[in-house]
Short mmCIF file of C-alpha atoms in Angstrom, two decimals:
data_model
loop_
_atom_site.label_atom_id
_atom_site.label_comp_id
_atom_site.label_asym_id
_atom_site.label_seq_id
_atom_site.Cartn_x
_atom_site.Cartn_y
_atom_site.Cartn_z
CA MET A 1 -15.52 -3.37 -52.96
CA VAL A 2 -14.87 -0.01 -52.20
CA PHE A 3 -14.59 1.08 -48.30
CA GLN A 4 -15.36 4.39 -47.29
CA LYS A 5 -11.87 6.55 -46.84
CA VAL A 6 -13.53 10.31 -46.59
CA PHE A 7 -17.01 10.85 -44.63
CA GLN A 8 -18.63 14.09 -45.61
CA THR A 9 -15.29 16.04 -45.02
CA GLN A 10 -17.53 19.09 -46.03
CA ASP A 11 -19.21 19.18 -42.79
CA VAL A 12 -16.84 17.12 -40.23
CA PRO A 13 -18.91 16.70 -36.77
CA GLU A 14 -15.58 16.54 -34.89
CA ARG A 15 -15.06 20.52 -35.92
CA ALA A 16 -18.48 21.73 -35.67
CA HIS A 17 -20.11 19.36 -33.40
CA THR A 18 -23.09 19.00 -35.87
CA SER A 19 -24.19 18.38 -39.04
CA CYS A 20 -27.29 17.56 -41.11
CA ALA A 21 -27.38 16.77 -44.72
CA TYR A 22 -30.28 15.70 -47.48
CA TYR A 23 -29.73 13.12 -49.62
CA GLN A 24 -31.74 11.74 -52.75
CA THR A 25 -30.34 8.28 -53.06
CA THR A 26 -31.68 5.61 -55.98
CA GLU A 27 -32.68 2.13 -55.79
CA ASN A 28 -30.17 -0.48 -54.74
CA GLY A 29 -28.01 2.25 -53.70
CA ILE A 30 -25.31 0.93 -51.02
CA PHE A 31 -23.53 3.11 -48.50
CA PRO A 32 -20.49 0.66 -47.25
CA MET A 33 -19.68 -0.30 -43.79
CA HIS A 34 -18.20 2.45 -41.75
CA CYS A 35 -17.48 3.48 -38.58
CA HIS A 36 -17.06 6.78 -36.54
CA SER A 37 -16.75 8.30 -33.04
CA HIS A 38 -20.15 10.56 -33.28
CA TYR A 39 -23.46 10.12 -33.19
CA GLU A 40 -26.09 9.66 -36.17
CA LEU A 41 -30.02 9.57 -36.74
CA SER A 42 -30.84 9.09 -39.83
CA PHE A 43 -34.52 9.95 -40.82
CA VAL A 44 -36.38 8.29 -43.99
CA ALA A 45 -38.56 11.11 -45.45
CA SER A 46 -39.95 8.85 -48.23
CA GLY A 47 -38.96 5.15 -49.58
CA THR A 48 -37.80 2.03 -47.74
CA ARG A 49 -34.09 1.20 -46.97
CA TYR A 50 -32.36 -1.72 -44.96
CA GLU A 51 -29.96 -0.11 -42.30
CA ILE A 52 -27.38 -2.66 -41.26
CA CYS A 53 -25.91 -2.06 -37.96
CA GLU A 54 -23.50 -4.56 -35.78
CA GLY A 55 -24.49 -7.41 -38.14
CA LYS A 56 -28.02 -6.63 -37.53
CA SER A 57 -30.39 -5.40 -40.59
CA HIS A 58 -33.20 -3.52 -39.80
CA LEU A 59 -35.64 -2.87 -42.24
CA VAL A 60 -36.92 1.44 -42.57
CA GLY A 61 -39.79 2.78 -44.12
CA ALA A 62 -41.17 6.58 -44.58
CA GLY A 63 -41.23 8.20 -40.80
CA GLY A 64 -38.96 5.87 -39.69
CA LEU A 65 -35.82 6.93 -37.64
CA PHE A 66 -32.43 5.24 -36.87
CA PHE A 67 -30.25 5.92 -34.01
CA ILE A 68 -26.35 4.70 -34.77
CA PRO A 69 -24.30 4.91 -31.43
CA PRO A 70 -20.89 6.41 -31.44
CA LEU A 71 -18.40 3.46 -32.86
CA ALA A 72 -21.01 1.01 -34.17
CA PHE A 73 -20.38 -0.35 -37.47
CA HIS A 74 -22.89 0.33 -39.72
CA ALA A 75 -24.29 0.65 -43.92
CA ASN A 76 -27.26 0.57 -45.60
CA LYS A 77 -28.92 -0.42 -48.82
CA ASN A 78 -31.98 1.28 -50.35
CA LEU A 79 -34.91 -1.08 -51.40
CA THR A 80 -36.50 2.33 -53.35
CA PRO A 81 -35.26 5.52 -54.44
CA VAL A 82 -34.94 6.95 -50.61
CA ASP A 83 -35.01 10.65 -49.25
CA VAL A 84 -33.15 10.73 -46.30
CA VAL A 85 -31.50 13.29 -43.91
CA VAL A 86 -28.44 12.29 -42.08
CA ILE A 87 -28.36 14.34 -38.58
CA GLN A 88 -24.71 13.75 -36.45
CA PHE A 89 -23.42 15.15 -33.31
CA SER A 90 -20.53 14.79 -31.25
CA GLN A 91 -20.59 13.90 -27.60
CA ASN A 92 -18.49 17.31 -27.17
CA PHE A 93 -22.08 19.10 -28.80
CA LEU A 94 -23.94 17.24 -25.52
CA TYR A 95 -21.00 18.08 -23.25
CA GLY A 96 -21.27 21.90 -24.41
CA ASN A 97 -25.11 21.92 -23.52
CA SER A 98 -24.96 20.02 -20.29
CA ALA A 99 -21.80 19.81 -18.08
CA ARG A 100 -23.20 16.68 -16.86
CA MET A 101 -22.70 14.96 -19.91
CA GLY A 102 -18.78 14.31 -19.19
CA ARG A 103 -19.78 10.70 -17.83
CA PHE A 104 -22.84 10.12 -19.84
CA MET A 105 -23.98 9.51 -22.89
CA LEU A 106 -27.31 9.17 -24.81
CA THR A 107 -28.37 5.25 -25.69
CA ARG A 108 -31.67 3.35 -26.81
CA PRO A 109 -33.49 1.52 -24.10
CA LYS A 110 -32.15 -1.89 -23.65
CA GLU A 111 -35.55 -3.71 -24.67
CA ASN A 112 -35.69 -1.49 -27.82
CA SER A 113 -34.32 -1.69 -31.41
CA LEU A 114 -32.41 1.06 -32.62
CA LEU A 115 -35.39 1.63 -35.03
CA ILE A 116 -37.27 4.86 -33.51
CA SER A 117 -41.26 5.24 -34.64
CA PRO A 118 -40.97 9.13 -33.22
CA SER A 119 -43.54 11.09 -31.90
CA LYS A 120 -45.80 13.57 -33.43
CA GLU A 121 -43.45 16.23 -31.66
CA ALA A 122 -40.19 14.44 -32.96
CA HIS A 123 -41.60 14.43 -36.54
CA ARG A 124 -42.64 17.89 -36.82
CA ILE A 125 -39.18 18.78 -35.52
CA LEU A 126 -37.80 16.25 -38.21
CA LEU A 127 -39.76 17.68 -41.07
CA LYS A 128 -38.13 21.16 -39.81
CA ILE A 129 -34.47 20.02 -40.10
CA LEU A 130 -35.42 18.39 -43.41
CA ASP A 131 -36.73 21.65 -44.87
CA PHE A 132 -33.49 23.44 -43.13
CA CYS A 133 -31.40 20.92 -44.77
CA ARG A 134 -32.69 21.05 -48.28
CA THR A 135 -32.37 24.94 -48.21
CA GLN A 136 -29.79 26.53 -46.01
CA ASN A 137 -26.96 26.09 -48.40
CA PRO A 138 -24.13 27.42 -47.97
CA ILE A 139 -23.88 27.14 -43.94
CA SER A 140 -23.38 30.36 -42.23
CA ALA A 141 -22.27 31.06 -38.48
CA ALA A 142 -26.29 32.10 -37.81
CA LYS A 143 -27.24 28.58 -39.55
CA ASP A 144 -24.93 26.86 -37.72
CA PHE A 145 -26.54 27.93 -34.33
CA HIS A 146 -30.46 27.53 -36.24
CA ARG A 147 -28.98 23.87 -36.90
CA SER A 148 -27.45 23.03 -33.38
CA SER A 149 -31.01 24.41 -31.95
CA LEU A 150 -32.96 22.25 -34.18
CA ILE A 151 -30.72 19.04 -33.45
CA LEU A 152 -31.04 19.91 -29.78
CA GLU A 153 -34.51 20.39 -29.57
CA LEU A 154 -34.92 16.81 -31.32
CA LEU A 155 -32.81 15.31 -28.96
CA SER A 156 -35.06 16.74 -26.14
CA ALA A 157 -38.05 15.75 -27.75
CA LEU A 158 -36.54 12.14 -28.33
CA ILE A 159 -35.34 11.77 -24.15
CA ASP A 160 -38.82 13.26 -23.32
CA GLY A 161 -40.37 10.33 -25.46
CA GLY A 162 -38.17 7.72 -23.57
CA ASP A 163 -36.63 7.06 -27.31
CA LEU A 164 -33.20 7.88 -26.14
CA ILE A 165 -32.22 7.47 -22.43
CA ILE A 166 -29.08 9.31 -21.02
CA SER A 167 -27.01 6.23 -19.47
CA ASP A 168 -23.96 6.02 -17.40
CA SER A 169 -20.65 4.96 -19.18
CA THR A 170 -17.70 3.67 -17.69
CA ASN A 171 -15.92 4.54 -20.99
CA VAL A 172 -13.78 7.78 -21.92
CA SER A 173 -16.51 9.04 -23.96
CA THR A 174 -14.20 12.35 -24.77
CA ARG A 175 -11.46 9.66 -26.41
CA MET A 176 -13.46 8.25 -28.78
CA PRO A 177 -12.28 10.88 -31.44
CA GLU A 178 -8.77 9.64 -31.23
CA LEU A 179 -10.01 6.26 -32.12
CA ASP A 180 -11.02 7.33 -35.71
CA ALA A 181 -7.83 7.61 -37.61
CA VAL A 182 -7.36 3.80 -36.44
CA ILE A 183 -10.65 2.24 -37.00
CA ASN A 184 -10.48 4.38 -40.87
CA HIS A 185 -7.50 2.83 -41.62
CA ILE A 186 -8.47 -0.47 -40.96
CA LEU A 187 -11.49 -0.21 -43.05
CA SER A 188 -9.50 1.35 -45.56
CA HIS A 189 -7.16 -1.55 -45.51
CA PRO A 190 -9.64 -5.16 -44.68
CA ASP A 191 -7.13 -7.33 -46.02
CA THR A 192 -3.84 -6.55 -44.30
CA ARG A 193 -2.77 -7.11 -40.54
CA THR A 194 -2.63 -3.41 -38.32
CA ASP A 195 -0.20 -4.24 -35.64
CA MET A 196 -0.51 -2.26 -32.38
CA ASN A 197 2.55 -0.41 -33.24
CA GLN A 198 1.02 0.66 -36.15
CA ALA A 199 -2.22 1.98 -34.66
CA ALA A 200 -0.66 3.84 -31.66
CA LYS A 201 1.19 5.90 -34.14
CA LEU A 202 -2.29 6.53 -36.02
CA ALA A 203 -3.84 7.82 -32.56
CA ASN A 204 -0.65 9.93 -31.67
CA MET A 205 -0.06 7.80 -28.73
CA SER A 206 2.58 5.53 -27.33
CA TYR A 207 1.99 1.72 -27.45
CA TYR A 208 0.99 1.33 -23.85
CA ALA A 209 -1.35 4.28 -23.38
CA PHE A 210 -3.08 3.34 -26.60
CA SER A 211 -3.20 -0.11 -25.44
CA ARG A 212 -4.24 1.09 -22.04
CA MET A 213 -6.73 3.55 -23.48
CA PHE A 214 -8.27 1.42 -26.18
CA LYS A 215 -9.15 -1.39 -23.66
CA GLU A 216 -10.77 1.39 -21.50
CA VAL A 217 -13.14 2.95 -24.07
CA ILE A 218 -13.80 0.06 -26.59
CA GLY A 219 -14.07 -2.68 -24.01
CA VAL A 220 -12.00 -5.19 -25.19
CA ASN A 221 -8.26 -5.76 -26.60
CA PHE A 222 -7.37 -4.42 -30.00
CA SER A 223 -6.40 -7.41 -31.96
CA ASP A 224 -10.14 -8.92 -30.97
CA TYR A 225 -11.20 -5.53 -32.00
CA CYS A 226 -10.00 -6.11 -35.40
CA ASN A 227 -11.65 -9.26 -36.32
CA ILE A 228 -14.56 -7.62 -35.11
CA ILE A 229 -13.94 -4.92 -37.72
CA ARG A 230 -13.57 -8.02 -40.27
CA VAL A 231 -16.40 -10.11 -39.64
CA ARG A 232 -18.38 -6.97 -39.70
CA LEU A 233 -17.19 -6.02 -43.15
CA ALA A 234 -17.72 -9.67 -44.10
CA GLU A 235 -20.95 -9.61 -43.37
CA GLU A 236 -21.87 -6.55 -45.48
CA LEU A 237 -20.10 -8.78 -48.32
CA LEU A 238 -22.18 -11.19 -47.57
CA ILE A 239 -25.36 -8.64 -47.85
CA THR A 240 -24.55 -7.01 -50.76
CA THR A 241 -22.69 -9.27 -52.87
CA SER A 242 -22.44 -12.59 -54.63
CA LEU A 243 -18.97 -13.16 -54.00
CA PRO A 244 -18.03 -17.01 -52.77
CA VAL A 245 -17.22 -16.97 -49.12
CA SER A 246 -13.83 -17.81 -49.94
CA GLU A 247 -13.01 -14.60 -51.79
CA ILE A 248 -14.75 -12.56 -48.85
CA ALA A 249 -12.48 -14.52 -46.35
CA GLU A 250 -9.53 -13.50 -48.47
CA LYS A 251 -10.87 -9.72 -48.96
CA THR A 252 -11.32 -9.12 -45.28
CA GLY A 253 -8.07 -10.58 -44.43
CA ILE A 254 -9.06 -13.27 -41.72
CA GLY A 255 -7.27 -16.25 -43.49
CA THR A 256 -8.41 -19.32 -44.24
CA GLN A 257 -11.93 -20.04 -45.17
CA SER A 258 -12.26 -22.57 -42.42
CA TYR A 259 -11.02 -19.75 -39.61
CA PHE A 260 -12.96 -17.35 -41.43
CA SER A 261 -16.06 -19.46 -40.83
CA ARG A 262 -15.23 -20.32 -37.27
CA LEU A 263 -14.50 -16.86 -36.43
CA PHE A 264 -17.58 -15.58 -38.08
CA LYS A 265 -19.93 -18.11 -36.66
CA GLN A 266 -18.38 -16.82 -32.82
CA GLN A 267 -18.98 -13.17 -33.69
CA SER A 268 -22.67 -13.65 -35.68
CA GLY A 269 -23.85 -16.38 -34.00
CA MET A 270 -24.32 -18.07 -37.27
CA SER A 271 -22.35 -19.62 -40.09
CA PRO A 272 -21.21 -17.32 -43.64
CA THR A 273 -23.89 -19.25 -45.45
CA GLU A 274 -26.62 -19.09 -43.14
CA TYR A 275 -26.03 -15.28 -42.54
CA ARG A 276 -26.35 -14.59 -46.41
CA SER A 277 -29.44 -16.82 -46.43
CA LYS A 278 -31.35 -14.66 -44.09
CA PHE A 279 -30.06 -11.24 -44.82
CA GLY A 280 -28.48 -11.33 -48.38
CA LEU A 281 -29.60 -9.90 -51.72
CA ASP A 282 -31.84 -13.14 -52.79
CA ALA A 283 -33.84 -12.67 -49.10
CA ILE A 284 -33.83 -8.93 -49.64
CA ASN A 285 -35.36 -9.24 -52.93
CA GLU A 286 -38.11 -11.99 -51.66
CA LYS A 287 -39.54 -9.18 -49.44
#
């Protein structure tokens, strides 16, 4: 299993605050589990794929838009060749356009899944973004403005249509980028344990400052979050490979198969075998 170590290094949202890219991907193409501090919108222009986010699998067809909030673990698997536009923007982009966004974040309405059926207006803007991504390369300063204006126009349409809402957040959203290095390290070394001292150094913080900030931003302590990451990686391996459960337990660094199964069921609500039966390759092929 190859875990992501570099993600869109040519255009990082934390530097430019926005990015968009057009991809033509093959049938059975898999993008591995990853996590980042910026928002992501994935627009499927043609084809069908599964978007896997926070342990749930979503079937997305042509015209579908998938919303990925910051720090959400996600991956995807194509069922057919897919044309897709990936739109990313940072919390600083929102704050730069409205100072009120300093303590607010964009979310989906509680009763809705992360899959959006865009309105006619939002779909029209998405097609404009698709055209921009296909033709505007390399990016210049003027094109940066154009890209940002298109993304802001899209977000306004999604908010006006109720597809996204502005919600109060007790998290310190501006601190999220500091966690990227920590999360990427854990994802890149899933079979080894990362202790709090090492994590604090990766975040360029003291042990106690990191501990307080991590719990405030994420909502759980560091050791529990590491277990969540390992279960999310295990979910991906169960979905995309036929590896034995014992080998997946070893690859994700959880330990014995019995402890792995107990921890997995605690996080996912079902056993590893049940999860693979519901979301794995055989289940996908049957659909």
